[in-house]
PDB file of C-alpha atoms and ligand atoms in Angstrom:
ATOM      1  CA  MET A   1     102.512  70.480 118.504  1.00 52.00           C
ATOM      2  CA  SER A   2     104.328  67.144 118.748  1.00 59.00           C
ATOM      3  CA  GLY A   3     102.556  64.380 116.916  1.00 88.00           C
ATOM      4  CA  GLU A   4     101.207  66.706 114.231  1.00 97.00           C
ATOM      5  CA  ASN A   5     101.227  65.491 110.672  1.00 98.00           C
ATOM      6  CA  LEU A   6     101.015  67.015 107.237  1.00 98.00           C
ATOM      7  CA  VAL A   7      99.796  65.359 104.050  1.00 98.00           C
ATOM      8  CA  PHE A   8     101.223  66.537 100.756  1.00 98.00           C
ATOM      9  CA  ILE A   9      99.267  65.907  97.553  1.00 98.00           C
ATOM     10  CA  SER A  10     100.452  67.145  94.179  1.00 98.00           C
ATOM     11  CA  PRO A  11     100.786  65.547  90.779  1.00 95.00           C
ATOM     12  CA  SER A  12     103.407  68.121  89.791  1.00 94.00           C
ATOM     13  CA  ASP A  13     105.268  69.727  92.721  1.00 96.00           C
ATOM     14  CA  PRO A  14     108.494  67.988  93.809  1.00 96.00           C
ATOM     15  CA  PRO A  15     107.655  66.189  97.093  1.00 98.00           C
ATOM     16  CA  ARG A  16     111.267  65.719  98.207  1.00 98.00           C
ATOM     17  CA  ALA A  17     112.050  69.435  97.954  1.00 98.00           C
ATOM     18  CA  TRP A  18     108.939  70.209  99.992  1.00 98.00           C
ATOM     19  CA  GLU A  19     109.754  67.538 102.556  1.00 98.00           C
ATOM     20  CA  ALA A  20     113.290  68.924 102.919  1.00 98.00           C
ATOM     21  CA  ALA A  21     111.899  72.444 103.380  1.00 98.00           C
ATOM     22  CA  PHE A  22     109.472  71.317 106.116  1.00 98.00           C
ATOM     23  CA  ARG A  23     112.049  69.055 107.792  1.00 97.00           C
ATOM     24  CA  GLY A  24     114.397  72.030 108.039  1.00 98.00           C
ATOM     25  CA  LEU A  25     111.762  74.343 109.520  1.00 98.00           C
ATOM     26  CA  ALA A  26     109.489  72.048 111.523  1.00 98.00           C
ATOM     27  CA  PRO A  27     111.098  68.591 111.920  1.00 97.00           C
ATOM     28  CA  GLU A  28     108.511  67.637 114.545  1.00 97.00           C
ATOM     29  CA  ILE A  29     105.701  67.598 111.945  1.00 98.00           C
ATOM     30  CA  GLY A  30     105.307  64.259 110.187  1.00 98.00           C
ATOM     31  CA  PHE A  31     105.354  64.636 106.384  1.00 98.00           C
ATOM     32  CA  THR A  32     103.461  62.148 104.229  1.00 98.00           C
ATOM     33  CA  VAL A  33     103.256  62.231 100.455  1.00 98.00           C
ATOM     34  CA  SER A  34      99.874  60.969  99.289  1.00 98.00           C
ATOM     35  CA  ARG A  35      97.766  60.631  96.164  1.00 97.00           C
ATOM     36  CA  GLY A  36      94.752  61.521  98.295  1.00 97.00           C
ATOM     37  CA  ASP A  37      93.359  57.986  98.455  1.00 97.00           C
ATOM     38  CA  PHE A  38      92.767  58.268 102.228  1.00 97.00           C
ATOM     39  CA  ALA A  39      90.570  55.925 104.218  1.00 97.00           C
ATOM     40  CA  GLU A  40      87.627  57.751 105.836  1.00 97.00           C
ATOM     41  CA  GLY A  41      88.783  59.466 109.054  1.00 98.00           C
ATOM     42  CA  THR A  42      92.538  59.424 108.333  1.00 98.00           C
ATOM     43  CA  HIS A  43      94.133  61.929 110.703  1.00 97.00           C
ATOM     44  CA  ALA A  44      95.996  64.939 109.278  1.00 98.00           C
ATOM     45  CA  ASP A  45      96.557  68.314 110.903  1.00 98.00           C
ATOM     46  CA  TRP A  46      97.663  70.062 107.721  1.00 98.00           C
ATOM     47  CA  ALA A  47      97.154  69.445 104.018  1.00 98.00           C
ATOM     48  CA  VAL A  48      99.459  71.023 101.430  1.00 98.00           C
ATOM     49  CA  VAL A  49      97.880  70.427  98.040  1.00 98.00           C
ATOM     50  CA  TRP A  50      97.734  70.990  94.302  1.00 98.00           C
ATOM     51  CA  LYS A  51      94.763  69.485  92.477  1.00 97.00           C
ATOM     52  CA  PRO A  52      93.781  67.018  95.208  1.00 98.00           C
ATOM     53  CA  PRO A  53      91.242  64.416  94.029  1.00 98.00           C
ATOM     54  CA  PRO A  54      87.676  65.618  94.767  1.00 97.00           C
ATOM     55  CA  GLY A  55      86.465  64.311  98.116  1.00 97.00           C
ATOM     56  CA  ALA A  56      89.983  63.468  99.384  1.00 98.00           C
ATOM     57  CA  LEU A  57      90.226  66.325 101.893  1.00 98.00           C
ATOM     58  CA  ALA A  58      86.741  65.604 103.246  1.00 98.00           C
ATOM     59  CA  ARG A  59      87.906  62.136 104.348  1.00 98.00           C
ATOM     60  CA  LEU A  60      90.564  63.614 106.652  1.00 98.00           C
ATOM     61  CA  SER A  61      89.889  64.193 110.340  1.00 98.00           C
ATOM     62  CA  GLY A  62      91.533  66.802 112.588  1.00 98.00           C
ATOM     63  CA  LEU A  63      92.384  69.074 109.661  1.00 98.00           C
ATOM     64  CA  LYS A  64      93.258  72.610 110.774  1.00 98.00           C
ATOM     65  CA  CYS A  65      94.093  74.235 107.462  1.00 98.00           C
ATOM     66  CA  VAL A  66      94.505  73.470 103.754  1.00 98.00           C
ATOM     67  CA  PHE A  67      97.411  75.177 102.004  1.00 98.00           C
ATOM     68  CA  SER A  68      97.205  75.563  98.218  1.00 98.00           C
ATOM     69  CA  LEU A  69     100.540  75.002  96.515  1.00 98.00           C
ATOM     70  CA  GLY A  70      99.691  77.774  94.082  1.00 97.00           C
ATOM     71  CA  ALA A  71      98.470  81.334  94.126  1.00 97.00           C
ATOM     72  CA  GLY A  72      95.204  80.115  92.635  1.00 96.00           C
ATOM     73  CA  VAL A  73      92.742  78.008  94.615  1.00 97.00           C
ATOM     74  CA  ASP A  74      90.252  77.021  91.911  1.00 96.00           C
ATOM     75  CA  HIS A  75      91.910  73.571  91.886  1.00 95.00           C
ATOM     76  CA  VAL A  76      90.659  73.098  95.469  1.00 97.00           C
ATOM     77  CA  LEU A  77      87.411  75.039  95.463  1.00 96.00           C
ATOM     78  CA  GLY A  78      86.144  73.001  92.519  1.00 94.00           C
ATOM     79  CA  ASP A  79      85.768  70.151  95.027  1.00 96.00           C
ATOM     80  CA  PRO A  80      82.099  70.207  96.144  1.00 95.00           C
ATOM     81  CA  GLN A  81      83.144  68.412  99.338  1.00 97.00           C
ATOM     82  CA  PHE A  82      85.825  70.933 100.332  1.00 97.00           C
ATOM     83  CA  PRO A  83      85.841  70.743 104.161  1.00 97.00           C
ATOM     84  CA  ALA A  84      84.961  73.638 106.456  1.00 96.00           C
ATOM     85  CA  VAL A  85      88.538  74.587 107.350  1.00 97.00           C
ATOM     86  CA  PRO A  86      90.614  77.665 106.504  1.00 98.00           C
ATOM     87  CA  LEU A  87      92.221  77.671 103.057  1.00 98.00           C
ATOM     88  CA  ALA A  88      95.429  79.617 102.411  1.00 98.00           C
ATOM     89  CA  ARG A  89      96.945  80.459  99.045  1.00 98.00           C
ATOM     90  CA  VAL A  90     100.542  81.216  98.111  1.00 98.00           C
ATOM     91  CA  VAL A  91     101.683  84.804  98.155  1.00 98.00           C
ATOM     92  CA  ASP A  92     105.435  84.707  97.836  1.00 98.00           C
ATOM     93  CA  PRO A  93     108.038  87.120  96.464  1.00 98.00           C
ATOM     94  CA  TYR A  94     109.670  84.429  94.288  1.00 98.00           C
ATOM     95  CA  LEU A  95     106.319  83.367  92.802  1.00 98.00           C
ATOM     96  CA  THR A  96     105.446  86.992  92.113  1.00 98.00           C
ATOM     97  CA  ALA A  97     108.886  87.734  90.638  1.00 98.00           C
ATOM     98  CA  GLY A  98     108.702  84.642  88.401  1.00 98.00           C
ATOM     99  CA  MET A  99     105.335  85.743  87.040  1.00 98.00           C
ATOM    100  CA  SER A 100     106.598  89.261  86.364  1.00 98.00           C
ATOM    101  CA  GLU A 101     109.608  87.834  84.502  1.00 98.00           C
ATOM    102  CA  TYR A 102     107.224  85.825  82.332  1.00 98.00           C
ATOM    103  CA  VAL A 103     104.928  88.779  81.703  1.00 99.00           C
ATOM    104  CA  VAL A 104     107.788  91.157  80.853  1.00 99.00           C
ATOM    105  CA  LEU A 105     109.351  88.514  78.578  1.00 98.00           C
ATOM    106  CA  HIS A 106     106.145  87.955  76.619  1.00 98.00           C
ATOM    107  CA  VAL A 107     104.976  91.572  76.501  1.00 98.00           C
ATOM    108  CA  LEU A 108     108.352  92.489  75.018  1.00 98.00           C
ATOM    109  CA  ALA A 109     108.188  89.497  72.661  1.00 98.00           C
ATOM    110  CA  HIS A 110     104.772  90.553  71.308  1.00 98.00           C
ATOM    111  CA  HIS A 111     105.656  94.234  71.176  1.00 98.00           C
ATOM    112  CA  ARG A 112     108.922  93.577  69.294  1.00 98.00           C
ATOM    113  CA  GLY A 113     107.499  90.887  67.000  1.00 97.00           C
ATOM    114  CA  LEU A 114     109.801  88.148  68.293  1.00 96.00           C
ATOM    115  CA  PHE A 115     107.513  85.224  67.414  1.00 95.00           C
ATOM    116  CA  ARG A 116     106.812  86.586  63.935  1.00 94.00           C
ATOM    117  CA  ASN A 117     110.558  87.044  63.460  1.00 95.00           C
ATOM    118  CA  LEU A 118     111.377  83.496  64.568  1.00 94.00           C
ATOM    119  CA  ALA A 119     108.799  82.193  62.089  1.00 93.00           C
ATOM    120  CA  ARG A 120     110.434  84.227  59.284  1.00 95.00           C
ATOM    121  CA  GLN A 121     113.821  82.845  60.333  1.00 96.00           C
ATOM    122  CA  ALA A 122     112.494  79.274  60.091  1.00 94.00           C
ATOM    123  CA  GLU A 123     111.335  80.082  56.545  1.00 95.00           C
ATOM    124  CA  GLY A 124     114.680  81.709  55.675  1.00 97.00           C
ATOM    125  CA  HIS A 125     112.999  85.096  55.139  1.00 96.00           C
ATOM    126  CA  TRP A 126     114.696  88.450  55.816  1.00 97.00           C
ATOM    127  CA  SER A 127     111.628  90.466  56.800  1.00 93.00           C
ATOM    128  CA  PRO A 128     112.132  93.290  59.311  1.00 92.00           C
ATOM    129  CA  PHE A 129     109.216  94.122  61.612  1.00 91.00           C
ATOM    130  CA  ALA A 130     108.854  97.747  62.672  1.00 93.00           C
ATOM    131  CA  ALA A 131     107.644  97.757  66.267  1.00 96.00           C
ATOM    132  CA  LYS A 132     105.595 100.681  67.570  1.00 96.00           C
ATOM    133  CA  ARG A 133     107.232 102.922  70.142  1.00 98.00           C
ATOM    134  CA  ALA A 134     106.825 101.513  73.649  1.00 98.00           C
ATOM    135  CA  ASP A 135     105.151 104.707  74.794  1.00 98.00           C
ATOM    136  CA  ASP A 136     102.582 104.245  72.012  1.00 98.00           C
ATOM    137  CA  THR A 137     101.935 100.666  73.140  1.00 98.00           C
ATOM    138  CA  ARG A 138      99.117 100.048  75.593  1.00 98.00           C
ATOM    139  CA  VAL A 139      99.431  97.075  77.933  1.00 99.00           C
ATOM    140  CA  GLY A 140      96.330  96.029  79.863  1.00 99.00           C
ATOM    141  CA  ILE A 141      96.510  93.680  82.815  1.00 98.00           C
ATOM    142  CA  LEU A 142      93.385  91.750  83.806  1.00 98.00           C
ATOM    143  CA  GLY A 143      93.769  91.264  87.562  1.00 98.00           C
ATOM    144  CA  LEU A 144      95.573  93.744  89.757  1.00 98.00           C
ATOM    145  CA  GLY A 145      96.416  91.570  92.737  1.00 96.00           C
ATOM    146  CA  GLU A 146      99.925  90.976  94.032  1.00 96.00           C
ATOM    147  CA  MET A 147     101.115  89.631  90.670  1.00 98.00           C
ATOM    148  CA  GLY A 148      99.323  92.094  88.405  1.00 98.00           C
ATOM    149  CA  LEU A 149     100.655  95.099  90.287  1.00 98.00           C
ATOM    150  CA  ASP A 150     104.202  93.745  90.379  1.00 98.00           C
ATOM    151  CA  ALA A 151     104.120  93.039  86.634  1.00 98.00           C
ATOM    152  CA  ALA A 152     102.816  96.579  86.013  1.00 98.00           C
ATOM    153  CA  ARG A 153     105.630  98.099  88.070  1.00 98.00           C
ATOM    154  CA  LYS A 154     108.258  96.048  86.227  1.00 98.00           C
ATOM    155  CA  LEU A 155     106.843  96.886  82.805  1.00 98.00           C
ATOM    156  CA  LYS A 156     106.670 100.605  83.517  1.00 98.00           C
ATOM    157  CA  PRO A 157     110.390 101.378  82.996  1.00 98.00           C
ATOM    158  CA  PHE A 158     110.058 100.299  79.340  1.00 98.00           C
ATOM    159  CA  GLY A 159     107.690 103.206  78.827  1.00 98.00           C
ATOM    160  CA  TYR A 160     104.456 101.316  78.075  1.00 98.00           C
ATOM    161  CA  GLN A 161     101.082 102.854  78.806  1.00 98.00           C
ATOM    162  CA  ILE A 162      99.782 100.476  81.463  1.00 98.00           C
ATOM    163  CA  ALA A 163      96.228  99.934  82.647  1.00 98.00           C
ATOM    164  CA  GLY A 164      94.704  97.271  84.838  1.00 98.00           C
ATOM    165  CA  TRP A 165      91.236  95.917  85.378  1.00 98.00           C
ATOM    166  CA  SER A 166      90.020  94.532  88.694  1.00 97.00           C
ATOM    167  CA  GLN A 167      86.828  94.182  90.716  1.00 95.00           C
ATOM    168  CA  THR A 168      87.700  97.224  92.824  1.00 95.00           C
ATOM    169  CA  ARG A 169      89.650 100.314  91.804  1.00 97.00           C
ATOM    170  CA  LYS A 170      93.366 100.375  92.710  1.00 97.00           C
ATOM    171  CA  ASP A 171      95.266 103.432  93.741  1.00 95.00           C
ATOM    172  CA  GLU A 172      98.627 102.706  92.135  1.00 95.00           C
ATOM    173  CA  PRO A 173     100.575 105.396  90.283  1.00 95.00           C
ATOM    174  CA  VAL A 174     101.942 103.172  87.463  1.00 95.00           C
ATOM    175  CA  VAL A 175      98.560 101.856  86.285  1.00 98.00           C
ATOM    176  CA  GLU A 176      95.394 103.441  85.074  1.00 98.00           C
ATOM    177  CA  SER A 177      92.830 101.515  87.077  1.00 98.00           C
ATOM    178  CA  PHE A 178      89.580 100.281  85.516  1.00 98.00           C
ATOM    179  CA  ALA A 179      87.092  98.543  87.792  1.00 98.00           C
ATOM    180  CA  GLY A 180      84.049  96.330  87.538  1.00 97.00           C
ATOM    181  CA  THR A 181      82.122  94.968  84.572  1.00 97.00           C
ATOM    182  CA  GLY A 182      80.989  98.466  83.629  1.00 98.00           C
ATOM    183  CA  GLU A 183      84.567  99.496  82.778  1.00 98.00           C
ATOM    184  CA  LEU A 184      85.751  96.270  81.121  1.00 98.00           C
ATOM    185  CA  GLY A 185      84.845  97.466  77.623  1.00 98.00           C
ATOM    186  CA  ALA A 186      86.758 100.748  77.950  1.00 98.00           C
ATOM    187  CA  PHE A 187      89.748  98.879  79.377  1.00 98.00           C
ATOM    188  CA  LEU A 188      89.806  96.415  76.449  1.00 99.00           C
ATOM    189  CA  ALA A 189      89.331  99.156  73.836  1.00 98.00           C
ATOM    190  CA  ARG A 190      92.578 100.830  74.969  1.00 98.00           C
ATOM    191  CA  THR A 191      94.646  97.611  75.209  1.00 99.00           C
ATOM    192  CA  ASP A 192      97.140  96.483  72.531  1.00 98.00           C
ATOM    193  CA  ILE A 193      98.663  93.722  74.648  1.00 99.00           C
ATOM    194  CA  LEU A 194      96.248  92.013  77.049  1.00 99.00           C
ATOM    195  CA  VAL A 195      97.719  90.069  79.978  1.00 99.00           C
ATOM    196  CA  CYS A 196      95.452  87.826  82.041  1.00 99.00           C
ATOM    197  CA  LEU A 197      96.479  87.265  85.668  1.00 98.00           C
ATOM    198  CA  LEU A 198      92.994  86.924  87.163  1.00 98.00           C
ATOM    199  CA  PRO A 199      91.905  84.345  89.716  1.00 97.00           C
ATOM    200  CA  LEU A 200      89.494  81.841  88.182  1.00 97.00           C
ATOM    201  CA  THR A 201      86.079  82.363  89.761  1.00 96.00           C
ATOM    202  CA  PRO A 202      82.526  82.043  88.433  1.00 95.00           C
ATOM    203  CA  ALA A 203      82.743  85.760  87.582  1.00 95.00           C
ATOM    204  CA  THR A 204      85.938  85.472  85.526  1.00 97.00           C
ATOM    205  CA  ARG A 205      85.434  82.084  83.838  1.00 98.00           C
ATOM    206  CA  GLY A 206      85.342  82.560  80.061  1.00 98.00           C
ATOM    207  CA  ILE A 207      86.157  86.288  80.323  1.00 98.00           C
ATOM    208  CA  ILE A 208      88.289  86.059  77.146  1.00 98.00           C
ATOM    209  CA  ASN A 209      85.631  85.235  74.568  1.00 98.00           C
ATOM    210  CA  SER A 210      84.449  86.390  71.147  1.00 98.00           C
ATOM    211  CA  SER A 211      82.717  89.495  72.577  1.00 98.00           C
ATOM    212  CA  THR A 212      85.618  90.680  74.723  1.00 98.00           C
ATOM    213  CA  LEU A 213      88.220  89.846  72.042  1.00 98.00           C
ATOM    214  CA  ALA A 214      86.218  91.915  69.556  1.00 98.00           C
ATOM    215  CA  LEU A 215      86.582  94.937  71.858  1.00 98.00           C
ATOM    216  CA  LEU A 216      90.383  94.812  71.644  1.00 98.00           C
ATOM    217  CA  PRO A 217      91.905  96.959  68.895  1.00 98.00           C
ATOM    218  CA  GLU A 218      92.826  95.320  65.579  1.00 98.00           C
ATOM    219  CA  SER A 219      96.096  93.316  65.812  1.00 97.00           C
ATOM    220  CA  ALA A 220      96.107  93.115  69.609  1.00 98.00           C
ATOM    221  CA  SER A 221      98.011  90.340  71.387  1.00 98.00           C
ATOM    222  CA  VAL A 222      96.876  88.206  74.314  1.00 99.00           C
ATOM    223  CA  ILE A 223      98.949  86.613  77.063  1.00 99.00           C
ATOM    224  CA  ASN A 224      97.217  84.191  79.434  1.00 98.00           C
ATOM    225  CA  ALA A 225      99.252  83.098  82.436  1.00 98.00           C
ATOM    226  CA  ALA A 226      96.264  82.681  84.770  1.00 98.00           C
ATOM    227  CA  ARG A 227      93.972  79.722  84.046  1.00 98.00           C
ATOM    228  CA  GLY A 228      92.776  77.961  80.935  1.00 98.00           C
ATOM    229  CA  GLY A 229      89.203  78.474  82.142  1.00 98.00           C
ATOM    230  CA  HIS A 230      89.488  82.216  81.475  1.00 98.00           C
ATOM    231  CA  VAL A 231      89.574  81.614  77.734  1.00 98.00           C
ATOM    232  CA  ILE A 232      86.930  80.241  75.390  1.00 98.00           C
ATOM    233  CA  GLU A 233      89.529  78.486  73.289  1.00 98.00           C
ATOM    234  CA  SER A 234      87.475  78.175  70.086  1.00 98.00           C
ATOM    235  CA  ASP A 235      86.721  81.935  70.224  1.00 98.00           C
ATOM    236  CA  LEU A 236      90.413  82.702  70.544  1.00 98.00           C
ATOM    237  CA  ILE A 237      91.329  80.475  67.595  1.00 98.00           C
ATOM    238  CA  ALA A 238      88.618  82.184  65.501  1.00 98.00           C
ATOM    239  CA  ALA A 239      89.943  85.652  66.424  1.00 98.00           C
ATOM    240  CA  LEU A 240      93.480  84.578  65.487  1.00 98.00           C
ATOM    241  CA  ASP A 241      92.337  83.071  62.209  1.00 98.00           C
ATOM    242  CA  ASP A 242      90.327  86.095  61.130  1.00 97.00           C
ATOM    243  CA  GLY A 243      93.386  88.281  61.829  1.00 96.00           C
ATOM    244  CA  HIS A 244      91.813  90.422  64.571  1.00 98.00           C
ATOM    245  CA  ILE A 245      94.266  89.028  67.132  1.00 98.00           C
ATOM    246  CA  ALA A 246      97.876  89.105  65.952  1.00 97.00           C
ATOM    247  CA  GLY A 247      99.502  86.754  68.429  1.00 98.00           C
ATOM    248  CA  VAL A 248      98.977  84.870  71.640  1.00 98.00           C
ATOM    249  CA  THR A 249     101.030  83.420  74.474  1.00 98.00           C
ATOM    250  CA  LEU A 250      99.326  80.679  76.455  1.00 98.00           C
ATOM    251  CA  ASP A 251     100.741  79.074  79.580  1.00 98.00           C
ATOM    252  CA  VAL A 252      97.467  77.522  80.728  1.00 98.00           C
ATOM    253  CA  PHE A 253      94.723  75.558  79.015  1.00 98.00           C
ATOM    254  CA  GLN A 254      91.237  74.152  79.552  1.00 97.00           C
ATOM    255  CA  THR A 255      92.816  70.687  79.594  1.00 97.00           C
ATOM    256  CA  GLU A 256      96.363  70.149  80.890  1.00 96.00           C
ATOM    257  CA  PRO A 257      98.594  68.674  79.664  1.00 96.00           C
ATOM    258  CA  LEU A 258      97.456  70.202  76.379  1.00 98.00           C
ATOM    259  CA  PRO A 259      96.017  67.322  74.302  1.00 98.00           C
ATOM    260  CA  PRO A 260      98.106  66.357  71.236  1.00 98.00           C
ATOM    261  CA  ASP A 261      95.239  67.244  68.888  1.00 97.00           C
ATOM    262  CA  SER A 262      94.841  70.801  70.213  1.00 98.00           C
ATOM    263  CA  PRO A 263      95.004  73.336  67.349  1.00 97.00           C
ATOM    264  CA  PHE A 264      97.149  75.555  69.585  1.00 98.00           C
ATOM    265  CA  TRP A 265     100.216  73.299  69.172  1.00 98.00           C
ATOM    266  CA  SER A 266     100.787  74.103  65.540  1.00 96.00           C
ATOM    267  CA  HIS A 267      99.074  77.477  65.230  1.00 96.00           C
ATOM    268  CA  PRO A 268     101.571  79.921  63.689  1.00 95.00           C
ATOM    269  CA  LYS A 269     100.411  82.803  65.896  1.00 97.00           C
ATOM    270  CA  VAL A 270     100.491  80.941  69.211  1.00 98.00           C
ATOM    271  CA  ALA A 271     103.401  80.548  71.643  1.00 98.00           C
ATOM    272  CA  ILE A 272     102.837  77.807  74.202  1.00 98.00           C
ATOM    273  CA  THR A 273     104.486  77.132  77.545  1.00 98.00           C
ATOM    274  CA  PRO A 274     103.449  74.170  79.733  1.00 98.00           C
ATOM    275  CA  HIS A 275     101.958  75.904  82.831  1.00 97.00           C
ATOM    276  CA  MET A 276     105.329  77.081  84.044  1.00 97.00           C
ATOM    277  CA  ALA A 277     105.006  80.866  84.008  1.00 98.00           C
ATOM    278  CA  SER A 278     105.913  80.856  87.673  1.00 98.00           C
ATOM    279  CA  LEU A 279     106.497  77.962  90.035  1.00 97.00           C
ATOM    280  CA  THR A 280     106.044  77.931  93.801  1.00 98.00           C
ATOM    281  CA  ASP A 281     109.376  77.931  95.627  1.00 97.00           C
ATOM    282  CA  PRO A 282     109.342  75.323  98.429  1.00 98.00           C
ATOM    283  CA  ARG A 283     112.041  76.934 100.586  1.00 97.00           C
ATOM    284  CA  SER A 284     110.443  80.351 100.863  1.00 98.00           C
ATOM    285  CA  THR A 285     106.787  79.262 100.753  1.00 98.00           C
ATOM    286  CA  ALA A 286     107.223  76.646 103.503  1.00 98.00           C
ATOM    287  CA  ILE A 287     108.366  79.475 105.816  1.00 98.00           C
ATOM    288  CA  THR A 288     105.012  81.226 105.324  1.00 98.00           C
ATOM    289  CA  MET A 289     103.090  77.980 105.812  1.00 98.00           C
ATOM    290  CA  VAL A 290     104.944  77.188 109.050  1.00 98.00           C
ATOM    291  CA  GLU A 291     104.224  80.747 110.258  1.00 98.00           C
ATOM    292  CA  SER A 292     100.532  80.207 109.455  1.00 98.00           C
ATOM    293  CA  MET A 293     100.544  76.945 111.412  1.00 98.00           C
ATOM    294  CA  ALA A 294     101.941  78.806 114.460  1.00 98.00           C
ATOM    295  CA  ARG A 295      99.224  81.440 114.110  1.00 98.00           C
ATOM    296  CA  ILE A 296      96.507  78.790 113.953  1.00 98.00           C
ATOM    297  CA  ARG A 297      97.877  76.983 117.011  1.00 98.00           C
ATOM    298  CA  ALA A 298      97.741  80.315 118.839  1.00 98.00           C
ATOM    299  CA  GLY A 299      94.057  80.643 117.913  1.00 98.00           C
ATOM    300  CA  GLY A 300      94.569  82.904 114.882  1.00 98.00           C
ATOM    301  CA  ARG A 301      94.075  82.650 111.141  1.00 98.00           C
ATOM    302  CA  PRO A 302      96.583  81.614 108.442  1.00 98.00           C
ATOM    303  CA  LEU A 303      98.417  84.171 106.350  1.00 98.00           C
ATOM    304  CA  TYR A 304      96.839  84.791 102.914  1.00 98.00           C
ATOM    305  CA  GLU A 305      93.597  83.112 103.862  1.00 98.00           C
ATOM    306  CA  VAL A 306      91.168  82.798 100.977  1.00 98.00           C
ATOM    307  CA  GLU A 307      87.722  84.315 101.283  1.00 96.00           C
ATOM    308  CA  LEU A 308      85.761  81.250 100.241  1.00 92.00           C
ATOM    309  CA  THR A 309      82.762  83.148  98.910  1.00 89.00           C
ATOM    310  CA  ARG A 310      85.023  85.366  96.771  1.00 91.00           C
ATOM    311  CA  GLY A 311      87.311  82.535  95.618  1.00 91.00           C
ATOM    312  CA  TYR A 312      90.670  84.299  96.123  1.00 94.00           C
TER     313      TYR A 312
HETATM  314  C1  LIG B   1      99.397  79.018  90.713  1.00 61.89           C
HETATM  315  C2  LIG B   1      99.817  78.281  89.524  1.00 61.89           C
HETATM  316  O1  LIG B   1      98.197  79.108  91.000  1.00 61.89           O
HETATM  317  O2  LIG B   1     100.978  77.828  89.477  1.00 61.89           O
HETATM  318  O3  LIG B   1     100.273  79.514  91.425  1.00 61.89           O
HETATM  319  O4  LIG B   1      99.055  78.135  88.589  1.00 61.89           O
END
């Protein structure tokens, strides 16, 4: 393994923290921070990436695996020149826990009218909001992978009625499982607070649109902590403006950073966070990546390998 090197490309993850994590675990692997502007044939054994420039990975030679710095891999698979090497995504207890914290925080905020209350406070209005009972409140989670299931389990103690929608049915006691396009309508019709945690794939792009929003009950709320591409933004604004949707939390957007002229910034029913629902922890995630490298050297596959045709 001596002489191996790793290239790290990310416009947003802290390179020094990642370098320190790899130096501590695998000091023999060279660590290079790059913008991805490689000369053709640059040697790299490993690439650890978030939004690498299209075509950058294809210029590397000797690549054994690409590691996404996030749970999602759409930022890599959008590259038409993605090389024929294994791709691994992040599955990590701290990333999962961070997402569940965010989901619990915002489900509670919508259920208890927090954003409405803060707006009344800003106007100097004393205007109590009577929240429904939690056990009369139906939360629906789009995407029942690692994160969706963890969020469901952490929401359950509050008493919510929890359902989830996924491609295949899940056998999990805390959620009522809906599966496949045939059951999407029934899932939406019983959902007061919709949480999107889906991977972004051709099948899920634009899944939150005027037709699906119309299937939610009157005054439903929407929380998107997955990808901006899941939402047709103009449809969401229209559903907020006509009063069908009562409130929204958005962590992700079609264009990031969110452009200054986006109507979301100043919309009274929208809470915005800057793609920070959950951040990948270098110390714990590097352990999994180093373990995957050992498996590949031994002729195996990386942990949490992405099925390229499925996109997650
Ligand atoms: C992720 C993300 O994919 O941070 O993990 O968006």
